[in-house]
Amino acid sequence: MNLVLMALGKIISKADGLKGKYRIQQNLKKLGLKESDGVSLGPDVNIAFPENVSIGRGTYINGGDLIASPDGHINIGENCLISYYVHMRTDSHNFRARDININKQGHSEADIRIGNDVWIGYGAQIMAGVTIADGCVIGAGAVVTKDTEPYSVNAGVPARKISQRR
């Protein structure tokens, strides 16, 4: 019985590995990329509107959500590291008017730009309209609501500059 379960476990693991590799290849294809383009995607990267997402050479995205919208773009530079569960979304609900229910206020869209040589830590949230400058580090769990300075280290909710790369 244990041998059967062990064998079954190996089959399931192998199938999961193939599923992951297939998903990676499909995501690269959706983005118009090939493995030779130097972009690496983990098997748990979810992409909406891939035609509005661009990823530079040498960039590695471990897992997470790249949620572009019909009129919003996500542009990720070269040589970036993006950890698990990072969430980028180019649209957001409107909510300012007090005399209109939130669910009736619609939404707005704004591009997200990630510069070159950026590291975004586990679980960070990158909000619509944000530009993360070249060389930045975004700490795990940070919520980036405004543009960053080049080579700055940013953390917190909302994210703020805590130091500078030298």
Short mmCIF file of C-alpha atoms in Angstrom, two decimals:
data_model
loop_
_atom_site.label_atom_id
_atom_site.label_comp_id
_atom_site.label_asym_id
_atom_site.label_seq_id
_atom_site.Cartn_x
_atom_site.Cartn_y
_atom_site.Cartn_z
CA MET A 1 0.00 0.00 0.00
CA ASN A 2 2.76 2.48 0.91
CA LEU A 3 4.60 1.68 -2.32
CA VAL A 4 1.45 2.44 -4.32
CA LEU A 5 0.97 5.75 -2.50
CA MET A 6 4.64 6.61 -2.98
CA ALA A 7 4.41 5.79 -6.68
CA LEU A 8 1.18 7.76 -6.96
CA GLY A 9 2.84 10.69 -5.20
CA LYS A 10 5.68 10.65 -7.72
CA ILE A 11 3.21 10.55 -10.61
CA ILE A 12 1.25 13.47 -9.17
CA SER A 13 4.44 15.43 -8.53
CA LYS A 14 5.63 14.79 -12.06
CA ALA A 15 2.23 15.77 -13.49
CA ASP A 16 2.25 18.97 -11.41
CA GLY A 17 5.72 19.73 -12.73
CA LEU A 18 4.57 19.27 -16.32
CA LYS A 19 1.49 21.39 -15.67
CA GLY A 20 3.74 24.12 -14.25
CA LYS A 21 6.14 23.99 -17.20
CA TYR A 22 3.21 24.06 -19.63
CA ARG A 23 1.75 27.08 -17.83
CA ILE A 24 5.10 28.89 -17.94
CA GLN A 25 5.39 28.25 -21.68
CA GLN A 26 1.79 29.42 -22.20
CA ASN A 27 2.43 32.63 -20.23
CA LEU A 28 5.58 33.34 -22.24
CA LYS A 29 3.65 32.70 -25.45
CA LYS A 30 0.81 35.04 -24.34
CA LEU A 31 3.41 37.74 -23.78
CA GLY A 32 4.97 37.13 -27.19
CA LEU A 33 8.18 35.81 -25.58
CA LYS A 34 10.33 32.69 -25.87
CA GLU A 35 12.62 31.13 -23.25
CA SER A 36 15.55 32.51 -25.28
CA ASP A 37 14.34 36.06 -24.52
CA GLY A 38 15.81 35.72 -21.04
CA VAL A 39 12.55 36.17 -19.11
CA SER A 40 11.76 33.59 -16.44
CA LEU A 41 8.28 33.07 -15.07
CA GLY A 42 7.33 30.74 -12.24
CA PRO A 43 4.35 28.43 -12.73
CA ASP A 44 2.09 30.52 -10.49
CA VAL A 45 2.17 33.78 -12.45
CA ASN A 46 -1.33 34.92 -13.40
CA ILE A 47 -1.62 37.41 -16.27
CA ALA A 48 -4.69 39.35 -17.37
CA PHE A 49 -4.62 41.19 -20.71
CA PRO A 50 -1.14 39.87 -21.60
CA GLU A 51 -1.11 42.09 -24.68
CA ASN A 52 -0.79 45.02 -22.23
CA VAL A 53 2.12 43.52 -20.27
CA SER A 54 5.79 43.84 -21.23
CA ILE A 55 8.71 42.24 -19.39
CA GLY A 56 12.39 43.06 -20.00
CA ARG A 57 15.29 40.64 -20.50
CA GLY A 58 16.78 38.98 -17.47
CA THR A 59 13.68 39.50 -15.34
CA TYR A 60 12.44 36.71 -13.07
CA ILE A 61 8.88 36.63 -11.75
CA ASN A 62 8.39 33.85 -9.21
CA GLY A 63 4.61 34.03 -8.82
CA GLY A 64 1.80 36.51 -8.42
CA ASP A 65 -0.70 38.53 -10.39
CA LEU A 66 -0.04 40.91 -13.27
CA ILE A 67 -3.53 42.31 -13.77
CA ALA A 68 -3.45 44.73 -16.67
CA SER A 69 -6.76 46.14 -17.85
CA PRO A 70 -8.10 46.95 -21.33
CA ASP A 71 -6.60 50.46 -21.20
CA GLY A 72 -3.89 49.96 -18.56
CA HIS A 73 -0.38 48.65 -19.14
CA ILE A 74 2.23 46.99 -16.94
CA ASN A 75 5.80 47.60 -18.11
CA ILE A 76 8.53 45.75 -16.23
CA GLY A 77 12.17 46.58 -16.95
CA GLU A 78 15.24 44.42 -17.33
CA ASN A 79 17.02 42.35 -14.65
CA CYS A 80 14.23 42.57 -12.08
CA LEU A 81 13.38 40.08 -9.35
CA ILE A 82 9.72 39.77 -8.40
CA SER A 83 8.86 37.43 -5.54
CA TYR A 84 5.83 35.25 -4.82
CA TYR A 85 2.37 36.74 -4.34
CA VAL A 86 3.26 40.17 -5.70
CA HIS A 87 0.10 41.83 -7.02
CA MET A 88 0.06 44.54 -9.69
CA ARG A 89 -3.24 45.91 -10.93
CA THR A 90 -3.81 48.80 -13.35
CA ASP A 91 -7.43 49.53 -12.44
CA SER A 92 -9.12 50.62 -9.24
CA HIS A 93 -12.64 51.45 -8.06
CA ASN A 94 -13.66 55.08 -7.79
CA PHE A 95 -15.05 56.04 -4.38
CA ARG A 96 -14.79 59.81 -3.78
CA ALA A 97 -18.42 60.89 -4.32
CA ARG A 98 -20.42 60.57 -1.09
CA ASP A 99 -23.77 60.99 -2.86
CA ILE A 100 -23.24 57.97 -5.18
CA ASN A 101 -22.96 54.39 -3.98
CA ILE A 102 -19.45 53.02 -4.43
CA ASN A 103 -20.68 50.21 -6.66
CA LYS A 104 -22.07 52.82 -9.08
CA GLN A 105 -18.93 55.01 -9.34
CA GLY A 106 -17.08 52.93 -11.91
CA HIS A 107 -13.34 52.51 -12.04
CA SER A 108 -10.23 54.21 -13.36
CA GLU A 109 -7.16 52.78 -15.08
CA ALA A 110 -3.52 53.88 -14.93
CA ASP A 111 -0.30 52.26 -16.10
CA ILE A 112 2.29 50.67 -13.81
CA ARG A 113 5.96 51.04 -14.67
CA ILE A 114 8.73 49.03 -13.02
CA GLY A 115 12.25 50.25 -13.86
CA ASN A 116 15.40 48.18 -14.41
CA ASP A 117 17.28 46.36 -11.62
CA VAL A 118 14.29 46.33 -9.23
CA TRP A 119 13.63 43.77 -6.49
CA ILE A 120 10.04 43.46 -5.25
CA GLY A 121 9.62 41.36 -2.11
CA TYR A 122 7.08 38.72 -1.17
CA GLY A 123 3.46 39.82 -1.13
CA ALA A 124 4.00 43.44 -2.15
CA GLN A 125 1.10 45.31 -3.77
CA ILE A 126 1.81 47.75 -6.60
CA MET A 127 -1.14 50.07 -7.15
CA ALA A 128 -2.38 51.60 -10.41
CA GLY A 129 -0.46 54.63 -11.68
CA VAL A 130 2.76 53.87 -9.78
CA THR A 131 6.28 54.09 -11.22
CA ILE A 132 8.97 52.19 -9.37
CA ALA A 133 12.25 53.83 -10.37
CA ASP A 134 15.41 52.03 -11.50
CA GLY A 135 17.33 50.18 -8.81
CA CYS A 136 14.60 50.19 -6.16
CA VAL A 137 13.95 47.57 -3.53
CA ILE A 138 10.36 47.09 -2.36
CA GLY A 139 10.06 45.28 0.97
CA ALA A 140 7.91 42.22 1.58
CA GLY A 141 4.27 43.11 2.18
CA ALA A 142 4.68 46.75 1.12
CA VAL A 143 1.78 48.59 -0.51
CA VAL A 144 3.21 51.00 -3.07
CA THR A 145 0.78 53.85 -3.64
CA LYS A 146 3.10 56.50 -5.11
CA ASP A 147 6.23 56.76 -7.25
CA THR A 148 9.62 55.87 -5.78
CA GLU A 149 13.03 57.53 -6.02
CA PRO A 150 15.82 55.78 -7.96
CA TYR A 151 17.82 53.26 -5.90
CA SER A 152 15.65 53.74 -2.82
CA VAL A 153 14.60 51.00 -0.41
CA ASN A 154 10.87 51.21 0.33
CA ALA A 155 8.77 49.33 2.88
CA GLY A 156 5.56 49.54 4.87
CA VAL A 157 1.87 50.23 4.39
CA PRO A 158 1.77 52.56 2.63
CA ALA A 159 5.32 52.12 1.38
CA ARG A 160 7.79 54.86 2.17
CA LYS A 161 11.51 55.32 1.63
CA ILE A 162 13.48 53.79 4.50
CA SER A 163 17.00 53.93 3.01
CA GLN A 164 19.04 54.28 -0.13
CA ARG A 165 21.11 51.73 -2.06
CA ARG A 166 24.77 52.75 -2.27
#
